[in-house]
CSV table of C-alpha atoms and ligand atoms in Angstrom, one decimal:
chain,number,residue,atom,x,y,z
A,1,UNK,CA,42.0,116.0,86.4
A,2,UNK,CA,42.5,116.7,90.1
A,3,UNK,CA,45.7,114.8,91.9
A,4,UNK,CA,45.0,111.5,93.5
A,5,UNK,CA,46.3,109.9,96.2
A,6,UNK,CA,49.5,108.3,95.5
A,7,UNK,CA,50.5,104.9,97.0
A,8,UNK,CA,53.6,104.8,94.1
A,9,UNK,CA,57.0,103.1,96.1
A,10,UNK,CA,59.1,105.3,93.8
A,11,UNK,CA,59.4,107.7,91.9
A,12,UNK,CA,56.7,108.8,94.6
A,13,UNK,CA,54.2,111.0,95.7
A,14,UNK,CA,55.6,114.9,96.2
A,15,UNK,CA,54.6,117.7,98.9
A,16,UNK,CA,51.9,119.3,96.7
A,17,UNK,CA,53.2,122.9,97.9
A,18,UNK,CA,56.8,121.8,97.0
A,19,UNK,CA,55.3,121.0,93.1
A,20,UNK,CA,52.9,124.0,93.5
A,21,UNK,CA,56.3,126.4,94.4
A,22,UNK,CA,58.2,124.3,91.7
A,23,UNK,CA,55.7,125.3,88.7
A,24,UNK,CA,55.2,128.9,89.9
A,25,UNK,CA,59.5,128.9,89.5
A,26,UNK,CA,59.5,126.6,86.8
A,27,UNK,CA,60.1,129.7,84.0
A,28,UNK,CA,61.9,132.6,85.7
A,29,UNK,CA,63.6,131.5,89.0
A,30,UNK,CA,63.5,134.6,91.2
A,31,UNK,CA,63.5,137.5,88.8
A,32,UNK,CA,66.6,135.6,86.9
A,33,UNK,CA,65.0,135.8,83.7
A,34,UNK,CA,65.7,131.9,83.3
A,35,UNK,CA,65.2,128.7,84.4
A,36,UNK,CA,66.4,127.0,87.4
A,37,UNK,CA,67.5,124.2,85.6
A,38,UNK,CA,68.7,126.8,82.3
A,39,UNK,CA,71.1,128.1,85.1
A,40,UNK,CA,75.2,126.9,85.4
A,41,UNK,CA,75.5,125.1,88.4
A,42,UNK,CA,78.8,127.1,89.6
A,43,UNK,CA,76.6,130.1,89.0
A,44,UNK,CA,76.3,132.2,92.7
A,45,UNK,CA,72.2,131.8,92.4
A,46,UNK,CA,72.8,127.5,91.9
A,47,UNK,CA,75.8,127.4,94.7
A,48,UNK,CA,73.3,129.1,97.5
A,49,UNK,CA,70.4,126.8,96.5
A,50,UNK,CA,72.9,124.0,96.8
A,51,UNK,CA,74.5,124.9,100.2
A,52,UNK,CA,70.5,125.9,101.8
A,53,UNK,CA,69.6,122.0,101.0
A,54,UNK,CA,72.8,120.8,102.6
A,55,UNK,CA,72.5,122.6,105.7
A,56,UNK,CA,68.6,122.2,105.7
A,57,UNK,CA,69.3,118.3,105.3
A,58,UNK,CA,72.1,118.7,108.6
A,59,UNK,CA,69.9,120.5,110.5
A,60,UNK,CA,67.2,117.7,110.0
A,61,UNK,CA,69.1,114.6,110.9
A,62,UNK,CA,71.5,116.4,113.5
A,63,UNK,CA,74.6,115.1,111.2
A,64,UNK,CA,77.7,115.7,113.0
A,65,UNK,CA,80.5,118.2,111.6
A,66,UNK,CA,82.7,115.2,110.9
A,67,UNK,CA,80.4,113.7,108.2
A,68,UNK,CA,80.1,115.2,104.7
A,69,UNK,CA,77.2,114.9,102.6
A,70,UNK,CA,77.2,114.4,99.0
A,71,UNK,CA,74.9,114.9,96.5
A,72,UNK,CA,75.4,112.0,93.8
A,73,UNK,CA,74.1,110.5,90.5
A,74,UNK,CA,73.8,106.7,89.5
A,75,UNK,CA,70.7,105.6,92.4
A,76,UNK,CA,71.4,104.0,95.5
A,77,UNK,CA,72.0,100.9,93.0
A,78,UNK,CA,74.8,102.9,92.1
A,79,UNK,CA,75.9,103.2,95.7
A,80,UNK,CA,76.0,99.6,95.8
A,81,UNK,CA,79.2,99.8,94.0
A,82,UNK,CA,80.5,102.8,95.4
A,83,UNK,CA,80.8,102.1,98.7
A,84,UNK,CA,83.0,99.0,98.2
A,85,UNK,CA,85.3,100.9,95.5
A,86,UNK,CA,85.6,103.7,98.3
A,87,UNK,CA,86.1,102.5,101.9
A,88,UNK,CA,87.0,98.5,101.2
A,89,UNK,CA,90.6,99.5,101.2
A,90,UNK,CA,92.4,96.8,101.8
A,91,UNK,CA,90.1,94.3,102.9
A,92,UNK,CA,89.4,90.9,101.4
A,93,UNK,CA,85.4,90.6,102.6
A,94,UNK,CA,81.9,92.3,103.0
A,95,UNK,CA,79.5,91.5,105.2
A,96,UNK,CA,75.8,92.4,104.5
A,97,UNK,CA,73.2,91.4,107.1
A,98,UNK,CA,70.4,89.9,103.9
A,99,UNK,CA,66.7,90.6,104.7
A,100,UNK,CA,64.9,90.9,101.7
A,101,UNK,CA,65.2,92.4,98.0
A,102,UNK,CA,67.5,94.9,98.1
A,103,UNK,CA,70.1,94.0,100.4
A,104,UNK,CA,70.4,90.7,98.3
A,105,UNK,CA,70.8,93.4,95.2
A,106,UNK,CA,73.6,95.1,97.4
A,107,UNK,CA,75.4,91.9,98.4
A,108,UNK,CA,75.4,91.1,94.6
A,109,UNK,CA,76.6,93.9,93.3
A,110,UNK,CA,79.5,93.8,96.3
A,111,UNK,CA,80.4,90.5,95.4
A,112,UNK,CA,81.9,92.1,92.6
A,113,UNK,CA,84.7,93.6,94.2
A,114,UNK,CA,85.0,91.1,97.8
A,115,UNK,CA,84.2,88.1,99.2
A,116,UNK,CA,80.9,88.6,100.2
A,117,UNK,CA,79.9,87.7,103.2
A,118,UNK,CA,76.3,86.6,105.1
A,119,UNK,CA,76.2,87.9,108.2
A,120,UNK,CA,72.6,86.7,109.0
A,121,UNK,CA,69.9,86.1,106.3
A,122,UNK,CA,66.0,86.0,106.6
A,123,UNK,CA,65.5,84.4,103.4
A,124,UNK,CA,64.2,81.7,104.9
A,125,UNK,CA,61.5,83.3,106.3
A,126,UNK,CA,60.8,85.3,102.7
A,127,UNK,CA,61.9,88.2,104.4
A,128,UNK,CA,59.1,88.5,106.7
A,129,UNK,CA,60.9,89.1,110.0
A,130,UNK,CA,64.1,90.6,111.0
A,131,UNK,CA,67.1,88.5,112.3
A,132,UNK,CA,67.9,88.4,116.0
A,133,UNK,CA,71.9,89.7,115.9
A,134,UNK,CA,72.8,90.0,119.7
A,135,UNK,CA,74.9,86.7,119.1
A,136,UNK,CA,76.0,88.1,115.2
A,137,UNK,CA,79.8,89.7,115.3
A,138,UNK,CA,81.4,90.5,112.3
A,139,UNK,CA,84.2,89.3,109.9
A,140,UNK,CA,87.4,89.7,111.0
A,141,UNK,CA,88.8,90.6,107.4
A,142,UNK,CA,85.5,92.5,106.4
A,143,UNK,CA,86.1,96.1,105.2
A,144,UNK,CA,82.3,97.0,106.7
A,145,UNK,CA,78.7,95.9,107.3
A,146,UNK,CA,76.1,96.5,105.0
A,147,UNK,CA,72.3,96.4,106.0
A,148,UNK,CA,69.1,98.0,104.2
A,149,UNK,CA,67.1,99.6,107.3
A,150,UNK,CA,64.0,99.4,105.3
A,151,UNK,CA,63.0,97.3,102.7
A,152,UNK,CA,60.8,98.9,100.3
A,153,UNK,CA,59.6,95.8,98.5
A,154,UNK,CA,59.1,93.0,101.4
A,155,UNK,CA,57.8,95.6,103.7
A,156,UNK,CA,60.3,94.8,106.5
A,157,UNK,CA,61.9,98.1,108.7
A,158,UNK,CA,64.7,97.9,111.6
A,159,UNK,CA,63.1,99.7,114.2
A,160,UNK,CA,66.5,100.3,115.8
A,161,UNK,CA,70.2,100.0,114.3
A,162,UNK,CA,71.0,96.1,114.3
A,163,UNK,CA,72.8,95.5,117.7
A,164,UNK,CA,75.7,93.3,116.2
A,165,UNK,CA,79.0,93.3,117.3
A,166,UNK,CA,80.8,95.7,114.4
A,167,UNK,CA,84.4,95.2,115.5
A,168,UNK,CA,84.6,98.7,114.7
A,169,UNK,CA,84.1,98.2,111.5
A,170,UNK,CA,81.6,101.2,109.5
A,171,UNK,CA,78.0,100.3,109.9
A,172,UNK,CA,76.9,101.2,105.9
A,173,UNK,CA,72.9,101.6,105.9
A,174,UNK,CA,70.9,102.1,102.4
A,175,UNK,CA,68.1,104.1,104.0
A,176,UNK,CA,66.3,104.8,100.6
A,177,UNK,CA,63.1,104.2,101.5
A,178,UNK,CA,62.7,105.7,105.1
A,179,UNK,CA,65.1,108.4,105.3
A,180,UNK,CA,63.9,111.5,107.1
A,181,UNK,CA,60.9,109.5,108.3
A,182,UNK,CA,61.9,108.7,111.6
A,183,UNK,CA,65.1,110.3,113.8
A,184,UNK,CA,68.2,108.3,113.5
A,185,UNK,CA,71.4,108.9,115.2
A,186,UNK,CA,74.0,109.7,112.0
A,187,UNK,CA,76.7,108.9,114.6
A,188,UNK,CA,76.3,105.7,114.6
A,189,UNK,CA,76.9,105.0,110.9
A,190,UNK,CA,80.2,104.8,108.5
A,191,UNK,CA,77.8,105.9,105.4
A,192,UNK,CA,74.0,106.2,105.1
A,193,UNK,CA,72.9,106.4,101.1
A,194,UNK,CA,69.9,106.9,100.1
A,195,UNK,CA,68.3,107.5,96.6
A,196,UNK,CA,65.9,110.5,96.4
A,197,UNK,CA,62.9,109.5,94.5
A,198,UNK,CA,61.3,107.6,97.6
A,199,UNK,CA,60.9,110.0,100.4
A,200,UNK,CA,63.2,113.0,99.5
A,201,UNK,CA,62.4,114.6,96.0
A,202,UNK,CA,62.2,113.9,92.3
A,203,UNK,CA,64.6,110.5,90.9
A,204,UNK,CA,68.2,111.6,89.5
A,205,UNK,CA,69.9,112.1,92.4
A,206,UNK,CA,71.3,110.0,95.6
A,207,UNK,CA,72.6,110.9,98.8
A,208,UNK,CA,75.7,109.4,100.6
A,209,UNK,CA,76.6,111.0,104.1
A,210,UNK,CA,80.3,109.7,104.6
A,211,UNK,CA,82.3,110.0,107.3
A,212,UNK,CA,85.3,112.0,107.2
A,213,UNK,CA,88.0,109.2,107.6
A,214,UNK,CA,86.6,106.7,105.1
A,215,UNK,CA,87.2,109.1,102.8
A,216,UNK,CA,91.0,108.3,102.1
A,217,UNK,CA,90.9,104.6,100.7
A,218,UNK,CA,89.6,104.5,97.4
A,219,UNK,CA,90.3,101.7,94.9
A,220,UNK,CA,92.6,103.2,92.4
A,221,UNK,CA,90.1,102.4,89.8
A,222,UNK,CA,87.3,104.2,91.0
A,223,UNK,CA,85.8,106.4,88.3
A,224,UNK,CA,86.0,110.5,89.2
A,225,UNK,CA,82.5,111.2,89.3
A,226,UNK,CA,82.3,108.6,92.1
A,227,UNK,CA,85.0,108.8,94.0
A,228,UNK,CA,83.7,110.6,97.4
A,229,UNK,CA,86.8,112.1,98.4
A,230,UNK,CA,86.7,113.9,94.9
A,231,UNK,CA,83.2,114.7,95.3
A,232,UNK,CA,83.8,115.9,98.3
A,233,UNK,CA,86.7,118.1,97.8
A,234,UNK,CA,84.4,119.9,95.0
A,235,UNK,CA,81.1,120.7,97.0
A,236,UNK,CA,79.6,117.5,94.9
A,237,UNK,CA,80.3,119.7,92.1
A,238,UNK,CA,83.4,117.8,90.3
A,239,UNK,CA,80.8,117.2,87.4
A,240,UNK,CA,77.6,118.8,86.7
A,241,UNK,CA,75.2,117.7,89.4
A,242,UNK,CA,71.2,117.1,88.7
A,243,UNK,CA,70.6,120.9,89.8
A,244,UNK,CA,66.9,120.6,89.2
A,245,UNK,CA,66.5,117.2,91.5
A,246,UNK,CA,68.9,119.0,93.6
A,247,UNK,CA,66.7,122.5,93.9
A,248,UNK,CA,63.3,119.8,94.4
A,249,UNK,CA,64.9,118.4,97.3
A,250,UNK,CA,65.8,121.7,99.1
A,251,UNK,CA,62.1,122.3,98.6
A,252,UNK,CA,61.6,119.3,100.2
A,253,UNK,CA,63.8,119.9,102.9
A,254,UNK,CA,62.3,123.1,104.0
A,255,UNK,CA,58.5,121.7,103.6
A,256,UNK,CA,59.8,119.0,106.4
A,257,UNK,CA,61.3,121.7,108.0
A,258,UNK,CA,57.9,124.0,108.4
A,259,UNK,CA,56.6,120.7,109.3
A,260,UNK,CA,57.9,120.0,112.3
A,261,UNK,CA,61.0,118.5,110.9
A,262,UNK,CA,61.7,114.4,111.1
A,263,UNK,CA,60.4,114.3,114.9
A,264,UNK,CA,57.2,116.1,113.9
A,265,UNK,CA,56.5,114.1,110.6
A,266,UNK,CA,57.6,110.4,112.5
A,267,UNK,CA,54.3,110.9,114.7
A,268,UNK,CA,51.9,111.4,111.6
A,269,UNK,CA,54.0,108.5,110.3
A,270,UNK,CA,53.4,106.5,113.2
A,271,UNK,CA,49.4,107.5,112.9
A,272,UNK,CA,49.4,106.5,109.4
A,273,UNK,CA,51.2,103.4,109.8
A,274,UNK,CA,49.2,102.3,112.7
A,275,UNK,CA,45.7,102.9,111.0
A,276,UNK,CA,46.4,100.9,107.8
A,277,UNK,CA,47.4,98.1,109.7
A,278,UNK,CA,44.9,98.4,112.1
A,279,UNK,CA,42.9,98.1,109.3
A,280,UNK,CA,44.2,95.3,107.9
A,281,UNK,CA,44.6,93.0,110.8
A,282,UNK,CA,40.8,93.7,111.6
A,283,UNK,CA,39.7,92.4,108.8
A,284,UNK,CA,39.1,89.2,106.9
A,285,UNK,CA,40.1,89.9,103.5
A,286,UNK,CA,43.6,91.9,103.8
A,287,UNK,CA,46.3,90.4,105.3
A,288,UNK,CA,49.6,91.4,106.0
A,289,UNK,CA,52.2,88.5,106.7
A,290,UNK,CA,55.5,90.5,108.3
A,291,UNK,CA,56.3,90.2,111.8
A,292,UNK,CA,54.3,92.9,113.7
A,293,UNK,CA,57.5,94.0,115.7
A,294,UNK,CA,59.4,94.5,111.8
A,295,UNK,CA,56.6,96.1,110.1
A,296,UNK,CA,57.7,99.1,107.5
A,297,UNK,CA,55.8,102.7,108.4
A,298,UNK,CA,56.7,103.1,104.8
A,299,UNK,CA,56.2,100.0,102.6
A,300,UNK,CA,53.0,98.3,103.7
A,301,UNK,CA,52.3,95.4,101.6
A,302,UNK,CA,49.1,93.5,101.9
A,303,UNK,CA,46.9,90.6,100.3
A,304,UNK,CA,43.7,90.2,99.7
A,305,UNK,CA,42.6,86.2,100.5
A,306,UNK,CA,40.9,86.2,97.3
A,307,UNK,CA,43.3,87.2,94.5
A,308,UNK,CA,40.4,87.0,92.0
A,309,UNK,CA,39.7,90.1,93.8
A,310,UNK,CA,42.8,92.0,92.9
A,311,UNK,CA,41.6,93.4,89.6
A,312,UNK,CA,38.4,95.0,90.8
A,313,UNK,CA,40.3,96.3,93.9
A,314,UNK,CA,42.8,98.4,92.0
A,315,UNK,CA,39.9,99.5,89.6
A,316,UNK,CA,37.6,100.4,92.2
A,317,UNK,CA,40.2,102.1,94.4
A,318,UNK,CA,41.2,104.3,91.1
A,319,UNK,CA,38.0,105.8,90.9
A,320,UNK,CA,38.3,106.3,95.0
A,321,UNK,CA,41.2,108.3,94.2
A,322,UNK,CA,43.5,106.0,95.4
A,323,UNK,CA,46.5,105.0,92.5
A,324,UNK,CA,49.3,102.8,92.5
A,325,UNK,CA,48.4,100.4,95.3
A,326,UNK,CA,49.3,97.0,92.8
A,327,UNK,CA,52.3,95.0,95.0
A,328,UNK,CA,55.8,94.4,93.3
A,329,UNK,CA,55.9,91.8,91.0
A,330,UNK,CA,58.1,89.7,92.8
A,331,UNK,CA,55.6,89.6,95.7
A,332,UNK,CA,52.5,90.0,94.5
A,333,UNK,CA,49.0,91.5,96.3
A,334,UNK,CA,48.9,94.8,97.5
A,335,UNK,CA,51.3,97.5,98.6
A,336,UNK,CA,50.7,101.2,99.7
A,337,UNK,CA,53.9,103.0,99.9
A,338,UNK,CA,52.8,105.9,102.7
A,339,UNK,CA,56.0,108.1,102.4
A,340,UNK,CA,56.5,111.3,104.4
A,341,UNK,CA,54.7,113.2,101.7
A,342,UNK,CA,51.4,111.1,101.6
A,343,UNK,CA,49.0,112.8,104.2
A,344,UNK,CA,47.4,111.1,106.9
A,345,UNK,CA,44.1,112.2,104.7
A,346,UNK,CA,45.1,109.5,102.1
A,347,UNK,CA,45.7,106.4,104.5
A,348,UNK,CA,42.1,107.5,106.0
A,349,UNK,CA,40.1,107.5,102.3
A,350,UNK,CA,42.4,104.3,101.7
A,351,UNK,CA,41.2,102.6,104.8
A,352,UNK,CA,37.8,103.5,104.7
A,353,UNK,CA,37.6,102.2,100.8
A,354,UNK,CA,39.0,98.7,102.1
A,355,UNK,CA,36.7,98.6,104.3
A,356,UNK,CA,33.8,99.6,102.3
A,357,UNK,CA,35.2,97.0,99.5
A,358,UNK,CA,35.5,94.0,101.9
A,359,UNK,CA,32.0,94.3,102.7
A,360,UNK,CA,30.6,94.7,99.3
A,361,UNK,CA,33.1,91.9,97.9
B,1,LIG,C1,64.6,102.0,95.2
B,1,LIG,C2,65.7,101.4,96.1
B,1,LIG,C3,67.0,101.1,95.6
B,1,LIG,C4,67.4,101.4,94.2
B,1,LIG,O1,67.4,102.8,93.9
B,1,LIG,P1,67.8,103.3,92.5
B,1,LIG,O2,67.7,104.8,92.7
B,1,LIG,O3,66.8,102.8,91.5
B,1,LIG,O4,69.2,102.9,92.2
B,1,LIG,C5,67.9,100.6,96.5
B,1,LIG,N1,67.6,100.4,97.8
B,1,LIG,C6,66.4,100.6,98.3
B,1,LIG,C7,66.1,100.3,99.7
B,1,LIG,C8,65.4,101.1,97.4
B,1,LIG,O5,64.2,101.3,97.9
């Protein structure tokens, strides 16, 4: 059986040269008579590996000198209770600007450790639109902001960083769906995190890109293996790291890289994007409720007005060569998931198979 096109929101679709070079490596990596992943990770052969996917990822996103990035375990989930345990310090509240699924999951997990704050909320609107912050400043006590810049199940993206007063407080962005899919300016940030297995490699492993000076105020409880100053301090390396996520995502880093990089890949995202909901909006069956100005490049969930329909859509789009197109459970319908590694070949045969379905429905 030949690939398909995947539409999966995570663990997702892969570069096929990346899986192609990964298979052709899988049993003797470079004449070492082993394994990638049968290799110690202090081992000279792991430690380049792991420094050419750092720099590869700085290069990409322009991150300044004064940021480090890490290379951690435990999902961006995980990072919803890292980030608190690290850089809260001594502050009593969190503020998380709420627009849909996962930044309620991060305000959750927060409100383990601070009073939680809502900043602004679109809950009201099911997450379908993005609030208006010019007026929004934050909490005077709050230890930092949290935001998801793209949410991966309600289909919602900030198509800028949230102009909100920060009173200098961090700016902390869970970017796990749309990272490297569209230039952002690392500068602006306290900590970006993002979990791999969306638009960077294979699941296992999470990125955090801290600043330097919130690296000093860890609660006192804060296991080892997630401390980031620890982490840090040890190249990410304090504990065995997922080496073979870790060598997927350097693969990934220099496909992007021979790709025109994040500025190259944001125009075929913005091609991709625009065609699927070009399609959608032209027709009479699919519908897309989100805001056109908040509309994800990445998570594009859609409904078809007849939901008797779904069954034979997702059966008929299988043997189109078009998988993993059923919406999350909590929303329902329809959702294509066009990360960076999807090719603008996929959105085409997707779009022309609605098409060709609405008129034979
Ligand atoms: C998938 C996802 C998560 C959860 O990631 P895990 O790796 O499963 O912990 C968190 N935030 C966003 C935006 C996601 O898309």
């Amino acid at each position: 059986m030949s690939r398909l096109f995947n539409f999966c929101a995570g663990p997702a679709v892969l570069p096929e040269s990346v899986l192609i070079q990964a298979k052709e490596e899988l049993l003797d990596w470079n004449s070492q008579g082993a394994s990638l992943m049968e290799i110690s990770h202090r081992s000279k052969v792991f430690m380049e590996i792991a420094q050419k996917a750092e720099q590869d990822l700085r290069d990409l996103l322009h991150v300044p000198d004064h940021y480090k990035v890490l290379f951690l375990q435990g999902g961006a989930y995980g990072q919803f209770s890292c980030v608190p345990l690290n850089i809260l310090g001594k502050h009593s509240k969190i503020d998380v600007i709420e627009t849909g699924t996962w930044s309620a999951k991060a305000a959750e997990c927060a409100a383990h450790y601070a009073q939680v704050n809502i900043l602004a909320s679109t809950k009201n609107t099911q997450y379908r639109t993005l609030p208006d912050l010019t007026n929004v400043c934050a909490s005077e006590d709050s230890g930092y902001i949290h935001y998801c810049s793209n949410e991966t199940i309600n289909g919602v993206e900030f198509q800028s960083i949230p102009a909100l007063n920060t009173r200098n407080k961090p700016l902390v962005a869970d970017m796990s769906s749309h990272i490297l899919s569209r230039p952002i300016d690392v500068s602006k940030f306290g900590i970006i995190f993002a979990g791999a297995q969306k638009n960077i490699g294979p699941a296992g492993l999470v990125l955090a890109i801290v600043r330097e000076d919130l690296l000093h105020q860890a609660h006192i409880h804060t296991p080892d293996a997630f401390n980031y100053l620890l982490q840090s301090q040890n190249n990410s390396m304090l504990n065995t790291p997922p080496t073979f996520a870790w060598y997927m995502v350097g693969l990934v880093f220099e496909w992007l890289k021979a790709n025109g990089g994040v500025e190259g890949i944001e125009k075929i995202n913005i091609q991709k994007s625009d065609l699927l909901y070009k399609t959608i909006d032209q027709s009479d069956l699919y519908s897309n409720p989100i805001d056109p100005m908040c509309r994800s490049r990445m998570n594009v969930p859609f409904i078809l007005k007849d939901e008797t329909l779904n069954a034979r859509f997702l059966i008929e789009a299988k043997q189109n060569g078009l998988i993993n197109l059923e919406g999350h459970r909590s929303v329902g319908g329809m959702r294509a998931s066009i990360y960076n590694a999807l090719p603008l070949q996929g959105v085409k045969v997707l779009t022309e198979f609605m098409t060709h379905f609405e008129k034979m429905a």
